[in-house]
Coordinates of C-alpha atoms and ligand atoms in Angstrom, one line a residue:
X760 CA -22.8 8.8 12.1
X761 CA -21.7 8.8 8.6
X762 CA -21.8 12.2 6.6
X763 CA -21.6 10.1 3.3
X764 CA -22.5 7.3 2.0
X765 CA -22.6 5.7 -1.6
X766 CA -26.1 6.2 -2.0
X767 CA -25.9 9.8 -1.0
X768 CA -23.4 10.4 -3.6
X769 CA -25.1 12.5 -6.0
X770 CA -22.0 14.2 -7.6
X771 CA -22.3 17.0 -10.3
X772 CA -20.6 15.1 -13.0
X773 CA -21.3 11.2 -13.7
X774 CA -19.4 8.1 -12.0
X775 CA -19.0 5.2 -14.2
X776 CA -22.6 2.8 -14.3
X777 CA -21.4 -1.1 -13.0
X778 CA -23.0 -3.4 -15.8
X779 CA -23.7 -6.7 -15.1
X780 CA -20.8 -9.0 -16.7
X781 CA -18.4 -6.6 -15.5
X782 CA -15.0 -7.2 -13.3
X783 CA -14.0 -4.2 -11.6
X784 CA -10.3 -4.0 -10.4
X785 CA -9.9 -1.5 -7.1
X786 CA -7.9 -0.6 -4.4
X787 CA -8.8 0.2 -1.1
X788 CA -6.2 2.2 -0.2
X789 CA -4.0 1.3 3.3
X790 CA -7.2 1.3 5.5
X791 CA -8.6 4.4 6.3
X792 CA -11.9 4.2 4.4
X793 CA -11.3 8.3 3.1
X794 CA -8.6 7.3 1.3
X795 CA -10.9 5.4 -0.7
X796 CA -11.4 7.2 -4.1
X797 CA -14.8 8.3 -4.9
X798 CA -14.6 5.2 -8.3
X799 CA -14.2 2.8 -5.4
X800 CA -17.0 4.2 -3.3
X801 CA -19.3 4.1 -6.4
X802 CA -18.0 1.1 -7.1
X803 CA -19.2 -0.4 -3.6
X804 CA -22.5 1.4 -4.0
X805 CA -23.2 -0.6 -7.4
X806 CA -21.2 -4.3 -6.6
X807 CA -23.2 -7.2 -6.6
X808 CA -20.4 -9.3 -5.2
X809 CA -17.3 -8.1 -3.3
X810 CA -14.6 -9.9 -3.5
X811 CA -11.6 -8.7 -1.3
X812 CA -8.4 -9.5 0.4
X813 CA -6.6 -9.7 3.3
X814 CA -5.9 -5.7 3.8
X815 CA -9.3 -4.4 3.0
X816 CA -10.3 -3.0 6.3
X817 CA -13.7 -3.7 7.7
X818 CA -14.7 -0.4 7.6
X819 CA -14.6 -0.3 3.8
X820 CA -16.4 -3.4 3.3
X821 CA -19.2 -1.7 5.1
X822 CA -19.7 0.5 2.8
X823 CA -20.8 -2.1 0.5
X824 CA -24.6 -1.8 -1.1
X825 CA -26.9 -4.0 1.4
X826 CA -27.5 -7.1 0.2
X827 CA -24.5 -7.3 -1.9
X828 CA -22.3 -10.8 -1.3
X829 CA -18.9 -10.3 0.2
X830 CA -16.3 -13.2 -0.6
X831 CA -13.0 -13.2 1.3
X832 CA -9.8 -14.5 -1.1
X833 CA -7.1 -13.0 0.6
X834 CA -3.8 -14.2 1.4
X835 CA -2.0 -14.0 4.5
X836 CA 1.5 -13.3 5.7
X837 CA 2.8 -12.7 2.6
X838 CA 3.2 -16.6 1.8
X839 CA 2.9 -17.9 -2.0
X840 CA 0.0 -18.2 -2.9
X841 CA -1.1 -21.4 -4.7
X842 CA -4.7 -19.9 -5.0
X843 CA -3.9 -17.4 -7.1
X844 CA -5.5 -18.8 -10.2
X845 CA -8.2 -19.8 -8.0
X846 CA -9.5 -15.8 -7.5
X847 CA -8.6 -15.6 -10.8
X848 CA -11.0 -18.1 -12.3
X849 CA -13.5 -17.1 -9.7
X850 CA -13.7 -14.0 -11.0
X851 CA -14.5 -14.8 -14.3
X852 CA -17.2 -17.4 -13.1
X853 CA -18.8 -14.8 -11.1
X854 CA -18.8 -12.3 -14.0
X855 CA -19.9 -15.0 -16.4
X856 CA -22.8 -15.5 -14.4
X857 CA -23.9 -12.0 -15.0
X858 CA -22.8 -10.2 -11.7
X859 CA -21.3 -7.0 -11.2
X860 CA -17.9 -8.2 -9.6
X861 CA -16.0 -5.8 -7.4
X862 CA -12.4 -7.0 -7.1
X863 CA -11.2 -5.1 -4.4
X864 CA -7.3 -5.1 -2.8
X865 CA -5.6 -3.0 -0.6
X866 CA -3.5 -0.1 -1.8
X867 CA -3.4 0.0 -5.8
X868 CA -4.3 -2.9 -7.2
X869 CA -1.4 -2.7 -9.7
X870 CA 1.4 -1.8 -7.1
X871 CA 2.6 -5.2 -5.7
X872 CA -1.1 -6.2 -5.8
X873 CA -1.1 -9.3 -8.5
X874 CA -4.0 -6.9 -10.1
X875 CA -1.7 -7.3 -13.9
X876 CA -2.1 -10.8 -13.1
X877 CA -6.0 -11.2 -12.2
X878 CA -6.6 -8.5 -15.5
X879 CA -5.1 -10.2 -17.5
X880 CA -6.9 -13.5 -16.7
X881 CA -10.1 -11.4 -17.7
X882 CA -8.4 -10.4 -20.7
X883 CA -8.0 -14.2 -21.7
X884 CA -11.5 -15.1 -20.4
X885 CA -13.0 -12.3 -22.7
X886 CA -14.6 -10.4 -19.7
X887 CA -14.8 -6.5 -19.7
X888 CA -13.4 -4.7 -16.8
X889 CA -12.3 -1.3 -15.6
X890 CA -9.4 -0.4 -13.3
X891 CA -9.8 1.2 -10.2
X892 CA -6.2 2.7 -8.8
X893 CA -6.1 3.4 -5.3
X894 CA -3.8 5.0 -2.7
X895 CA -0.8 2.7 -2.3
X896 CA 0.9 2.3 1.4
X897 CA 4.0 3.4 -0.4
X898 CA 3.5 6.6 -0.6
X899 CA -0.2 7.2 1.2
X900 CA 0.6 5.3 4.3
X901 CA 4.1 7.5 4.8
X902 CA 2.2 10.3 4.3
X903 CA 0.1 9.3 7.6
X904 CA 3.4 9.1 9.2
X905 CA 4.5 12.4 8.4
X906 CA 7.2 11.2 5.5
X907 CA 7.0 12.2 2.4
X908 CA 7.8 9.8 -0.8
X909 CA 10.1 12.8 -2.5
X910 CA 11.7 16.3 -0.8
X911 CA 13.4 18.4 -3.0
X912 CA 16.4 18.6 -0.7
X913 CA 16.6 14.7 0.1
X914 CA 15.4 12.9 -3.2
X915 CA 15.2 13.2 -6.8
X916 CA 14.1 9.7 -6.8
X917 CA 11.9 6.6 -4.7
X918 CA 12.6 3.3 -5.6
X919 CA 9.3 0.5 -4.3
X920 CA 11.2 -2.8 -3.7
X921 CA 9.3 -6.1 -2.6
X922 CA 10.9 -7.7 0.3
X923 CA 10.2 -11.2 -0.8
X924 CA 9.8 -12.6 -3.9
X925 CA 7.1 -15.5 -5.1
X926 CA 8.8 -18.2 -3.2
X927 CA 8.3 -16.0 -0.5
X928 CA 12.1 -15.1 0.1
X929 CA 14.5 -12.0 -0.1
X930 CA 14.1 -11.3 -4.1
X931 CA 18.1 -12.0 -4.8
X932 CA 17.3 -13.5 -7.9
X933 CA 15.4 -10.1 -9.5
X934 CA 17.2 -7.5 -7.7
X935 CA 20.3 -5.9 -8.0
X936 CA 20.8 -4.8 -4.8
X937 CA 24.2 -2.7 -5.2
X938 CA 22.8 -0.9 -8.0
X939 CA 19.3 -0.1 -5.5
X940 CA 21.8 1.0 -2.7
X941 CA 23.7 3.6 -5.1
X942 CA 20.9 4.7 -7.3
X943 CA 17.7 5.3 -5.1
X944 CA 18.6 8.1 -2.2
X945 CA 15.1 6.7 -1.0
X946 CA 13.6 3.4 -1.1
X947 CA 10.5 2.0 0.1
X948 CA 9.9 -1.5 0.9
X949 CA 6.7 -3.6 0.8
X950 CA 6.4 -7.2 2.3
X951 CA 9.4 -6.8 4.3
X952 CA 9.5 -7.2 7.7
X953 CA 10.0 -10.9 8.1
X954 CA 13.2 -10.6 6.0
X955 CA 14.3 -7.1 7.3
X956 CA 17.4 -8.6 8.9
X957 CA 18.9 -9.9 5.6
X958 CA 17.8 -7.4 3.6
X959 CA 19.6 -4.5 5.9
X960 CA 22.6 -6.8 5.9
X961 CA 22.4 -6.2 1.7
X962 CA 22.1 -2.8 1.9
X963 CA 24.8 -2.1 4.2
X964 CA 26.9 -4.4 2.3
X965 CA 26.0 -2.8 -0.8
X966 CA 27.5 0.5 0.6
X967 CA 24.4 2.6 2.5
X968 CA 25.6 3.9 5.8
X969 CA 24.3 2.4 9.3
X970 CA 23.2 5.7 10.5
X971 CA 21.3 6.5 7.9
X972 CA 17.1 7.1 8.9
X973 CA 15.0 4.1 8.6
X974 CA 11.4 4.0 9.5
X975 CA 8.8 1.1 9.9
X976 CA 5.3 2.5 9.5
X977 CA 2.6 -0.4 10.3
X978 CA -0.7 -0.7 9.9
X979 CA -0.6 2.6 8.3
X980 CA -3.9 4.9 8.5
X981 CA -5.4 2.6 10.7
X982 CA -6.5 3.6 14.3
X983 CA -3.9 1.7 15.8
X984 CA -1.0 2.6 13.0
X985 CA 2.7 2.5 14.9
X986 CA 5.8 3.9 13.7
X987 CA 9.4 2.8 14.6
X988 CA 12.0 5.5 13.9
X989 CA 15.2 3.7 13.4
X990 CA 18.6 3.6 11.6
X991 CA 19.9 1.2 9.0
X992 CA 22.1 -0.4 11.3
X993 CA 19.7 -1.0 14.1
X994 CA 16.4 -1.5 12.3
X995 CA 16.6 -5.5 12.2
X996 CA 17.0 -5.4 16.5
X997 CA 14.8 -2.8 17.1
X998 CA 11.8 -3.8 15.0
X999 CA 12.0 -7.1 16.8
X1000 CA 12.4 -5.7 20.2
X1001 CA 9.4 -3.2 19.3
X1002 CA 7.2 -6.4 18.2
X1003 CA 5.5 -4.1 15.2
X1004 CA 3.6 -6.7 13.3
X1005 CA 2.7 -6.8 9.4
X1006 CA 1.3 -5.1 7.4
X1007 CA 4.2 -2.5 7.2
X1008 CA 6.0 -0.3 5.2
X1009 CA 9.9 0.1 5.5
X1010 CA 11.1 3.6 4.4
X1011 CA 15.2 4.3 4.2
X1012 CA 16.7 7.7 3.2
X1013 CA 17.0 10.9 4.8
X1014 CA 13.5 11.9 4.0
X1015 CA 12.7 10.0 7.5
X1016 CA 14.4 13.2 9.1
X1017 CA 10.9 15.1 8.4
X1018 CA 8.8 13.5 10.3
X1019 CA 10.1 15.4 13.0
X1020 CA 8.6 18.4 11.2
X1021 CA 5.5 16.4 9.7
X1022 CA 4.2 14.5 11.6
X1023 CA 0.7 15.5 11.3
X1024 CA -0.9 12.7 13.6
X1025 CA 1.6 13.2 16.4
X1026 CA 0.9 16.7 16.2
X1027 CA -2.8 16.2 17.0
X1028 CA -2.0 14.2 20.1
X1029 CA 0.5 16.9 21.3
X1030 CA 3.7 16.4 19.8
X1031 CA 5.5 19.6 18.8
X1032 CA 6.5 19.9 15.5
X1033 CA 10.3 20.9 14.2
X1034 CA 10.1 23.9 11.6
X1035 CA 13.6 22.7 10.3
X1036 CA 13.7 18.7 10.4
X1037 CA 16.9 18.8 8.3
X1038 CA 18.7 20.9 10.6
X1039 CA 19.4 23.4 7.6
X1040 CA 19.3 26.3 9.6
X1041 CA 21.9 25.2 12.1
X1042 CA 24.3 25.1 9.0
X1043 CA 23.9 28.3 8.1
X1044 CA 21.5 27.4 4.9
X1045 CA 19.0 29.3 3.6
X1046 CA 15.6 28.0 4.5
Ligands
SAH912 N1 -1.3 -3.1 -3.3 C1 -1.1 -2.8 -2.2 C2 0.4 -3.5 -1.6 C3 0.3 -4.8 -1.3 S1 1.4 -6.0 -0.9 C4 -0.8 -1.2 -2.1 O1 -0.4 -0.1 -3.6 O2 -0.3 -0.9 -1.3 C5 1.6 -6.1 0.8 C6 2.2 -5.2 1.4 O3 1.8 -4.0 1.2 C7 2.5 -5.4 2.9 O4 3.4 -5.9 3.3 C8 2.7 -3.9 3.6 O5 4.4 -3.6 2.9 C9 2.0 -2.8 2.4 N2 0.6 -2.3 3.3 C10 0.0 -2.7 3.3 N3 -1.5 -2.1 3.7 C11 -0.6 -1.3 4.9 C12 -0.8 -0.6 5.9 N4 -2.1 -0.1 6.2 N5 0.3 -0.3 6.3 C13 1.3 -0.7 6.5 N6 2.0 -1.0 5.0 C14 1.1 -1.7 4.2

């Protein structure tokens, strides 16, 4: 049974009141409802209408106030979205009708989520709004695979990349693959499953090593999460063989090795963790 529902939240500090005619643009995290923020739960408990996208899980939606209208406004499969303008207009129309409108997106609304575009449409229309950040898949999703986005011994930089542009193609126009390959030891790619082969080709051509570790984390934080551990050189073939489906995040870099030590979900299922996943003891270094 649920231990916590929005109606049960009685906190020793105030959370914002949702006034009619406002739009709250919120992130729902990668899927596990436990990754919702208090602000998002508070919003679900007050919204009249929840306009949600395809990556928002059913469990998350089940926290909406009884009687709230749930409207699907998703985009699927990374296809270009001719509907984006319609979604923005819908938010404006609902707010003008005096509804408390919760626009709920997967992950964080401002990370490859078009939250900025929707918020600007609200500004243009003079609609008051609030942004409720969420746990993004490229950080929280990796953590569910036991892969930290940064680790002192592997990387001081991490780069988030989208695997396709507004036309659904590998974003060659806006991306300097050479600079990215050289400049960032860890790359986290969103929406990259469909184009993984051309993306890995570009990174190899730009000088990244074929044996560099790469992981694909699919449906991160959900009960059917899957993780493929491979290398940059084998990723495209292994991905096709594993039959992994989107949504998935791809992470490239030495940081992937830490999973051998930090796969806490695997440990729950009996995996024995390696306390020295980077092999520092073997190289005679102090740990
Ligand atoms: N705003 C979202 C990203 C939206 S773009 C966020 O901050 O997470 C959609 C992409 O997000 C997917 O193609 C995938 O790369 C990633 N993604 C979202 N949810 C995911 C999940 N549960 N597991 C793995 N990847 C996910």
